Amino acid sequence: MDEELKEILREAFGDSSSDVDSDSSYERRERLQFGDPIDEIAKTQSIFGESCCWEPITGINGLWICRGFLSPDQQSSLLSALEKEGYFAEASHNQAMRFGDLPCWAIELSYNIRENVRFSGCVPEYTDSITVDENEKICPFPLDMLWREPLFNQLIVNIYQPGEGICAHIDLMRFEDGIAIISLESSCVMHFTRVECETSHIEKMNEGCTSLSRIPVLLVPGSLVLMWGEARYLWKHQINRKPGFQLWEGQEIEQKRRTSVTLRRFCRTG
């Protein structure tokens, strides 16, 4: 059974990039014990390797990005895991959802998010000495969300062909605060617009909407975005992949097929 579980995780994400540096990895994290339950495996050790650099997005409280969350090999492994699920066996299918008990690869992905936040250097060792406001300023994910169980219990996978994107929206209120988005295959620019600054074309020059009301964020393959607080509730996010809209530093981004994996948590009922 141990070998079977080990093989499932290896097929989903490949071998750990920390294998070649096992001694230093051991000093930082406990080794994975395949005799543990699957949720304990995910909590104890990630097969993704080292933690990555987190960057807060200026102008939007609660929006953080980790641009190197998945290496190219890990991205390929994740895409292979999605293919094996059979979500998109038919060409007409471009969206898949799972609720409640998530597949092994999604559990591993979820807890790798937690692990990377934990080892980012942004989580204080002693939390009693900091205020809630201080925590939100320095940490990519608030501690009360970071330690909730399960971290996520709903996923949605979308495939976008060149020219296809998403309209400006805020995720449904049936989901709790704290959303993760992993981008794969194609780079794109996601635009964030503050809700109270949405205006008609005629009103857009009103002083209530400054140039900072619409903020672009570059998503490269393998990047992870975390949204919570104001970013989750007060800012709409949009990806317009029509010609002329995908510009970054004056250059238009070549559009290819893009896959996204979004992880969320249902609000408790009753």
mmCIF file of C-alpha atoms in Angstrom:
data_model
loop_
_atom_site.group_PDB
_atom_site.id
_atom_site.type_symbol
_atom_site.label_atom_id
_atom_site.label_comp_id
_atom_site.label_asym_id
_atom_site.label_seq_id
_atom_site.Cartn_x
_atom_site.Cartn_y
_atom_site.Cartn_z
ATOM 1 C CA MET A 1 0.000 0.000 0.000
ATOM 2 C CA ASP A 2 2.892 2.343 0.830
ATOM 3 C CA GLU A 3 4.440 1.856 -2.603
ATOM 4 C CA GLU A 4 1.060 2.313 -4.286
ATOM 5 C CA LEU A 5 0.505 5.655 -2.543
ATOM 6 C CA LYS A 6 4.055 6.700 -3.338
ATOM 7 C CA GLU A 7 3.505 5.927 -7.000
ATOM 8 C CA ILE A 8 0.247 7.915 -7.092
ATOM 9 C CA LEU A 9 1.990 11.032 -5.804
ATOM 10 C CA ARG A 10 4.990 10.518 -8.095
ATOM 11 C CA GLU A 11 2.734 10.169 -11.152
ATOM 12 C CA ALA A 12 0.898 13.342 -10.228
ATOM 13 C CA PHE A 13 3.916 15.583 -9.667
ATOM 14 C CA GLY A 14 7.131 13.718 -10.445
ATOM 15 C CA ASP A 15 10.130 13.294 -8.186
ATOM 16 C CA SER A 16 10.981 15.948 -5.654
ATOM 17 C CA SER A 17 13.387 18.598 -6.889
ATOM 18 C CA SER A 18 14.959 18.456 -3.446
ATOM 19 C CA ASP A 19 16.117 14.848 -3.909
ATOM 20 C CA VAL A 20 19.516 15.967 -5.171
ATOM 21 C CA ASP A 21 19.969 18.025 -2.010
ATOM 22 C CA SER A 22 18.338 15.701 0.471
ATOM 23 C CA ASP A 23 20.563 16.612 3.421
ATOM 24 C CA SER A 24 19.758 20.333 3.338
ATOM 25 C CA SER A 25 16.120 19.576 2.678
ATOM 26 C CA TYR A 26 16.054 17.299 5.723
ATOM 27 C CA GLU A 27 17.360 20.088 7.916
ATOM 28 C CA ARG A 28 14.480 22.361 6.907
ATOM 29 C CA ARG A 29 11.562 19.912 6.789
ATOM 30 C CA GLU A 30 10.600 16.474 8.013
ATOM 31 C CA ARG A 31 10.909 13.633 5.537
ATOM 32 C CA LEU A 32 7.790 12.228 3.934
ATOM 33 C CA GLN A 33 6.475 9.110 5.633
ATOM 34 C CA PHE A 34 4.384 7.066 3.238
ATOM 35 C CA GLY A 35 2.867 5.099 6.095
ATOM 36 C CA ASP A 36 1.001 8.235 7.189
ATOM 37 C CA PRO A 37 -2.563 9.045 6.067
ATOM 38 C CA ILE A 38 -2.755 11.081 2.854
ATOM 39 C CA ASP A 39 -3.662 14.324 4.668
ATOM 40 C CA GLU A 40 -0.698 13.868 7.042
ATOM 41 C CA ILE A 41 1.593 13.200 4.073
ATOM 42 C CA ALA A 42 0.576 16.485 2.503
ATOM 43 C CA LYS A 43 1.099 18.357 5.774
ATOM 44 C CA THR A 44 4.483 16.846 6.548
ATOM 45 C CA GLN A 45 6.484 17.169 3.346
ATOM 46 C CA SER A 46 5.897 18.571 -0.093
ATOM 47 C CA ILE A 47 7.252 16.759 -3.120
ATOM 48 C CA PHE A 48 7.571 20.097 -4.895
ATOM 49 C CA GLY A 49 10.885 21.046 -3.304
ATOM 50 C CA GLU A 50 11.966 24.426 -1.983
ATOM 51 C CA SER A 51 9.724 27.316 -1.014
ATOM 52 C CA CYS A 52 9.485 30.249 -3.398
ATOM 53 C CA CYS A 53 9.510 34.021 -3.306
ATOM 54 C CA TRP A 54 6.233 35.800 -2.543
ATOM 55 C CA GLU A 55 5.424 39.274 -3.826
ATOM 56 C CA PRO A 56 2.566 41.534 -2.649
ATOM 57 C CA ILE A 57 0.792 43.395 -5.456
ATOM 58 C CA THR A 58 1.074 47.118 -4.824
ATOM 59 C CA GLY A 59 -2.266 48.880 -4.523
ATOM 60 C CA ILE A 60 -4.369 45.799 -3.709
ATOM 61 C CA ASN A 61 -4.482 44.613 -0.126
ATOM 62 C CA GLY A 62 -4.694 40.830 0.104
ATOM 63 C CA LEU A 63 -3.264 40.047 -3.341
ATOM 64 C CA TRP A 64 -0.004 38.092 -3.448
ATOM 65 C CA ILE A 65 1.797 36.239 -6.218
ATOM 66 C CA CYS A 66 4.432 33.515 -6.241
ATOM 67 C CA ARG A 67 5.755 33.536 -9.808
ATOM 68 C CA GLY A 68 7.939 30.427 -9.508
ATOM 69 C CA PHE A 69 5.515 28.243 -7.563
ATOM 70 C CA LEU A 70 5.816 25.332 -10.020
ATOM 71 C CA SER A 71 8.889 24.478 -12.086
ATOM 72 C CA PRO A 72 8.440 23.522 -15.769
ATOM 73 C CA ASP A 73 8.708 19.822 -14.856
ATOM 74 C CA GLN A 74 6.138 20.207 -12.102
ATOM 75 C CA GLN A 75 3.801 22.026 -14.471
ATOM 76 C CA SER A 76 4.075 19.153 -16.943
ATOM 77 C CA SER A 77 3.371 16.655 -14.181
ATOM 78 C CA LEU A 78 0.309 18.580 -13.070
ATOM 79 C CA LEU A 79 -1.005 18.764 -16.640
ATOM 80 C CA SER A 80 -0.462 15.012 -16.953
ATOM 81 C CA ALA A 81 -2.415 14.454 -13.736
ATOM 82 C CA LEU A 82 -5.301 16.519 -15.132
ATOM 83 C CA GLU A 83 -5.231 14.530 -18.355
ATOM 84 C CA LYS A 84 -5.336 11.235 -16.450
ATOM 85 C CA GLU A 85 -8.438 12.424 -14.600
ATOM 86 C CA GLY A 86 -10.203 12.410 -17.977
ATOM 87 C CA TYR A 87 -11.760 15.807 -17.395
ATOM 88 C CA PHE A 88 -11.206 16.899 -20.983
ATOM 89 C CA ALA A 89 -11.488 13.640 -22.878
ATOM 90 C CA GLU A 90 -13.910 15.349 -25.251
ATOM 91 C CA ALA A 91 -12.734 18.429 -27.139
ATOM 92 C CA SER A 92 -15.970 20.273 -26.303
ATOM 93 C CA HIS A 93 -15.203 20.122 -22.567
ATOM 94 C CA ASN A 94 -13.239 23.061 -21.207
ATOM 95 C CA GLN A 95 -14.222 23.115 -17.533
ATOM 96 C CA ALA A 96 -14.234 20.579 -14.693
ATOM 97 C CA MET A 97 -15.177 20.874 -11.015
ATOM 98 C CA ARG A 98 -14.656 18.758 -7.917
ATOM 99 C CA PHE A 99 -16.337 19.230 -4.557
ATOM 100 C CA GLY A 100 -15.621 17.873 -1.079
ATOM 101 C CA ASP A 101 -12.980 15.149 -1.189
ATOM 102 C CA LEU A 102 -10.322 16.315 -3.632
ATOM 103 C CA PRO A 103 -8.037 14.005 -5.653
ATOM 104 C CA CYS A 104 -4.573 13.218 -4.273
ATOM 105 C CA TRP A 105 -2.803 15.659 -6.565
ATOM 106 C CA ALA A 106 -5.091 18.506 -5.435
ATOM 107 C CA ILE A 107 -4.522 17.678 -1.762
ATOM 108 C CA GLU A 108 -0.781 17.756 -2.388
ATOM 109 C CA LEU A 109 -1.127 21.032 -4.270
ATOM 110 C CA SER A 110 -3.196 22.553 -1.462
ATOM 111 C CA TYR A 111 -0.758 21.674 1.261
ATOM 112 C CA ASN A 112 2.191 22.745 -0.813
ATOM 113 C CA ILE A 113 0.592 26.196 -0.858
ATOM 114 C CA ARG A 114 0.476 26.083 2.933
ATOM 115 C CA GLU A 115 4.056 24.864 3.142
ATOM 116 C CA ASN A 116 5.379 27.555 0.820
ATOM 117 C CA VAL A 117 3.639 30.259 2.835
ATOM 118 C CA ARG A 118 4.985 28.746 6.067
ATOM 119 C CA PHE A 119 8.569 28.679 4.775
ATOM 120 C CA SER A 120 8.378 31.998 2.982
ATOM 121 C CA GLY A 121 9.901 33.836 5.923
ATOM 122 C CA CYS A 122 6.737 35.927 6.175
ATOM 123 C CA VAL A 123 5.039 33.848 8.879
ATOM 124 C CA PRO A 124 6.227 34.976 12.336
ATOM 125 C CA GLU A 125 7.511 32.309 14.702
ATOM 126 C CA TYR A 126 5.578 33.824 17.578
ATOM 127 C CA THR A 127 2.131 35.073 16.540
ATOM 128 C CA ASP A 128 1.044 36.376 19.955
ATOM 129 C CA SER A 129 3.211 39.458 19.573
ATOM 130 C CA ILE A 130 1.686 40.720 16.301
ATOM 131 C CA THR A 131 -1.661 42.295 15.542
ATOM 132 C CA VAL A 132 -4.121 41.174 12.888
ATOM 133 C CA ASP A 133 -3.231 44.190 10.749
ATOM 134 C CA GLU A 134 0.483 43.402 10.994
ATOM 135 C CA ASN A 135 -0.163 39.778 10.032
ATOM 136 C CA GLU A 136 -2.105 40.820 6.947
ATOM 137 C CA LYS A 137 0.663 43.176 5.826
ATOM 138 C CA ILE A 138 3.528 40.698 6.064
ATOM 139 C CA CYS A 139 1.949 37.316 5.317
ATOM 140 C CA PRO A 140 0.755 36.052 1.892
ATOM 141 C CA PHE A 141 -2.172 34.263 3.597
ATOM 142 C CA PRO A 142 -3.760 35.196 6.958
ATOM 143 C CA LEU A 143 -2.907 32.703 9.678
ATOM 144 C CA ASP A 144 -6.530 31.850 10.483
ATOM 145 C CA MET A 145 -6.998 30.787 6.855
ATOM 146 C CA LEU A 146 -3.599 29.131 6.590
ATOM 147 C CA TRP A 147 -4.379 26.651 9.374
ATOM 148 C CA ARG A 148 -8.008 25.903 8.574
ATOM 149 C CA GLU A 149 -8.920 22.293 7.774
ATOM 150 C CA PRO A 150 -9.286 21.516 5.014
ATOM 151 C CA LEU A 151 -7.420 24.366 3.427
ATOM 152 C CA PHE A 152 -9.563 23.965 0.286
ATOM 153 C CA ASN A 153 -12.437 21.625 -0.555
ATOM 154 C CA GLN A 154 -13.457 22.735 -4.041
ATOM 155 C CA LEU A 155 -11.511 22.980 -7.272
ATOM 156 C CA ILE A 156 -12.252 24.147 -10.771
ATOM 157 C CA VAL A 157 -10.057 23.538 -13.811
ATOM 158 C CA ASN A 158 -10.516 25.692 -16.913
ATOM 159 C CA ILE A 159 -8.958 25.510 -20.363
ATOM 160 C CA TYR A 160 -8.855 28.678 -22.445
ATOM 161 C CA GLN A 161 -7.992 28.658 -26.127
ATOM 162 C CA PRO A 162 -6.231 31.725 -27.650
ATOM 163 C CA GLY A 163 -8.617 34.671 -27.510
ATOM 164 C CA GLU A 164 -10.702 33.164 -24.694
ATOM 165 C CA GLY A 165 -10.610 34.759 -21.250
ATOM 166 C CA ILE A 166 -12.783 35.571 -18.265
ATOM 167 C CA CYS A 167 -15.142 38.506 -17.724
ATOM 168 C CA ALA A 168 -14.648 40.842 -14.791
ATOM 169 C CA HIS A 169 -16.118 39.194 -11.700
ATOM 170 C CA ILE A 170 -15.887 38.528 -7.992
ATOM 171 C CA ASP A 171 -16.065 34.880 -6.959
ATOM 172 C CA LEU A 172 -19.417 33.768 -5.553
ATOM 173 C CA MET A 173 -20.181 34.429 -1.901
ATOM 174 C CA ARG A 174 -20.826 30.706 -1.360
ATOM 175 C CA PHE A 175 -17.059 30.400 -1.064
ATOM 176 C CA GLU A 176 -15.093 31.494 1.988
ATOM 177 C CA ASP A 177 -12.337 34.065 1.965
ATOM 178 C CA GLY A 178 -9.011 32.895 0.561
ATOM 179 C CA ILE A 179 -8.706 31.738 -3.067
ATOM 180 C CA ALA A 180 -5.735 30.247 -4.921
ATOM 181 C CA ILE A 181 -5.204 30.336 -8.705
ATOM 182 C CA ILE A 182 -2.452 28.370 -10.474
ATOM 183 C CA SER A 183 -1.685 29.329 -14.095
ATOM 184 C CA LEU A 184 -0.324 26.866 -16.654
ATOM 185 C CA GLU A 185 0.827 26.812 -20.301
ATOM 186 C CA SER A 186 0.393 30.434 -21.440
ATOM 187 C CA SER A 187 1.339 33.776 -19.918
ATOM 188 C CA CYS A 188 -1.386 36.370 -19.592
ATOM 189 C CA VAL A 189 -2.232 39.655 -17.916
ATOM 190 C CA MET A 190 -5.016 39.621 -15.332
ATOM 191 C CA HIS A 191 -6.584 43.006 -14.625
ATOM 192 C CA PHE A 192 -8.032 43.978 -11.262
ATOM 193 C CA THR A 193 -10.655 46.716 -10.984
ATOM 194 C CA ARG A 194 -11.947 48.049 -7.674
ATOM 195 C CA VAL A 195 -15.699 47.557 -7.438
ATOM 196 C CA GLU A 196 -16.698 51.078 -6.399
ATOM 197 C CA CYS A 197 -14.656 52.499 -9.274
ATOM 198 C CA GLU A 198 -16.571 50.658 -11.980
ATOM 199 C CA THR A 199 -18.142 53.308 -14.199
ATOM 200 C CA SER A 200 -19.692 53.634 -17.587
ATOM 201 C CA HIS A 201 -17.541 54.683 -20.526
ATOM 202 C CA ILE A 202 -18.758 58.274 -20.141
ATOM 203 C CA GLU A 203 -18.063 58.432 -16.407
ATOM 204 C CA LYS A 204 -14.645 56.825 -16.437
ATOM 205 C CA MET A 205 -12.837 60.163 -16.194
ATOM 206 C CA ASN A 206 -14.480 61.047 -12.873
ATOM 207 C CA GLU A 207 -11.899 61.692 -10.203
ATOM 208 C CA GLY A 208 -13.204 58.749 -8.177
ATOM 209 C CA CYS A 209 -11.426 56.434 -10.595
ATOM 210 C CA THR A 210 -7.735 57.101 -10.807
ATOM 211 C CA SER A 211 -5.244 55.279 -12.972
ATOM 212 C CA LEU A 212 -4.564 52.982 -10.008
ATOM 213 C CA SER A 213 -8.134 51.641 -10.056
ATOM 214 C CA ARG A 214 -7.244 49.186 -12.802
ATOM 215 C CA ILE A 215 -4.137 47.207 -11.938
ATOM 216 C CA PRO A 216 -2.514 44.666 -14.293
ATOM 217 C CA VAL A 217 -0.790 41.547 -12.957
ATOM 218 C CA LEU A 218 1.387 39.328 -15.143
ATOM 219 C CA LEU A 219 0.713 35.603 -14.691
ATOM 220 C CA VAL A 220 3.459 33.393 -16.082
ATOM 221 C CA PRO A 221 3.161 29.594 -16.357
ATOM 222 C CA GLY A 222 3.682 28.032 -12.949
ATOM 223 C CA SER A 223 2.640 31.130 -11.008
ATOM 224 C CA LEU A 224 0.306 31.099 -8.012
ATOM 225 C CA VAL A 225 -1.996 33.946 -6.993
ATOM 226 C CA LEU A 226 -3.559 34.185 -3.538
ATOM 227 C CA MET A 227 -6.576 36.453 -3.068
ATOM 228 C CA TRP A 228 -8.135 37.308 0.270
ATOM 229 C CA GLY A 229 -9.692 40.239 2.112
ATOM 230 C CA GLU A 230 -10.050 43.302 -0.084
ATOM 231 C CA ALA A 231 -8.619 41.538 -3.136
ATOM 232 C CA ARG A 232 -11.237 38.819 -2.846
ATOM 233 C CA TYR A 233 -14.292 40.984 -2.041
ATOM 234 C CA LEU A 234 -13.620 44.510 -3.327
ATOM 235 C CA TRP A 235 -11.723 43.894 -6.582
ATOM 236 C CA LYS A 236 -13.029 42.222 -9.724
ATOM 237 C CA HIS A 237 -10.511 40.230 -11.751
ATOM 238 C CA GLN A 238 -10.583 39.788 -15.516
ATOM 239 C CA ILE A 239 -8.518 38.291 -18.337
ATOM 240 C CA ASN A 240 -9.255 39.789 -21.743
ATOM 241 C CA ARG A 241 -7.271 37.816 -24.315
ATOM 242 C CA LYS A 242 -8.613 39.530 -27.399
ATOM 243 C CA PRO A 243 -6.042 41.196 -29.671
ATOM 244 C CA GLY A 244 -4.645 44.395 -28.220
ATOM 245 C CA PHE A 245 -5.527 43.720 -24.589
ATOM 246 C CA GLN A 246 -2.702 41.413 -23.546
ATOM 247 C CA LEU A 247 0.084 43.965 -23.236
ATOM 248 C CA TRP A 248 2.983 43.906 -20.810
ATOM 249 C CA GLU A 249 5.739 46.530 -20.794
ATOM 250 C CA GLY A 250 4.626 47.693 -24.228
ATOM 251 C CA GLN A 251 4.777 44.240 -25.803
ATOM 252 C CA GLU A 252 1.813 42.084 -26.764
ATOM 253 C CA ILE A 253 1.933 38.611 -25.228
ATOM 254 C CA GLU A 254 1.616 35.711 -27.661
ATOM 255 C CA GLN A 255 -1.537 33.823 -26.761
ATOM 256 C CA LYS A 256 -1.491 30.041 -26.469
ATOM 257 C CA ARG A 257 -3.769 27.580 -24.747
ATOM 258 C CA ARG A 258 -3.991 28.422 -21.052
ATOM 259 C CA THR A 259 -5.034 26.133 -18.205
ATOM 260 C CA SER A 260 -5.919 27.343 -14.724
ATOM 261 C CA VAL A 261 -6.571 25.480 -11.482
ATOM 262 C CA THR A 262 -8.566 27.388 -8.856
ATOM 263 C CA LEU A 263 -8.845 26.152 -5.277
ATOM 264 C CA ARG A 264 -11.543 27.450 -2.927
ATOM 265 C CA ARG A 265 -13.406 26.478 0.232
ATOM 266 C CA PHE A 266 -17.153 26.299 0.653
ATOM 267 C CA CYS A 267 -18.809 28.393 3.340
ATOM 268 C CA ARG A 268 -20.018 26.362 6.284
ATOM 269 C CA THR A 269 -23.770 25.870 6.559
ATOM 270 C CA GLY A 270 -25.949 25.341 9.565
#
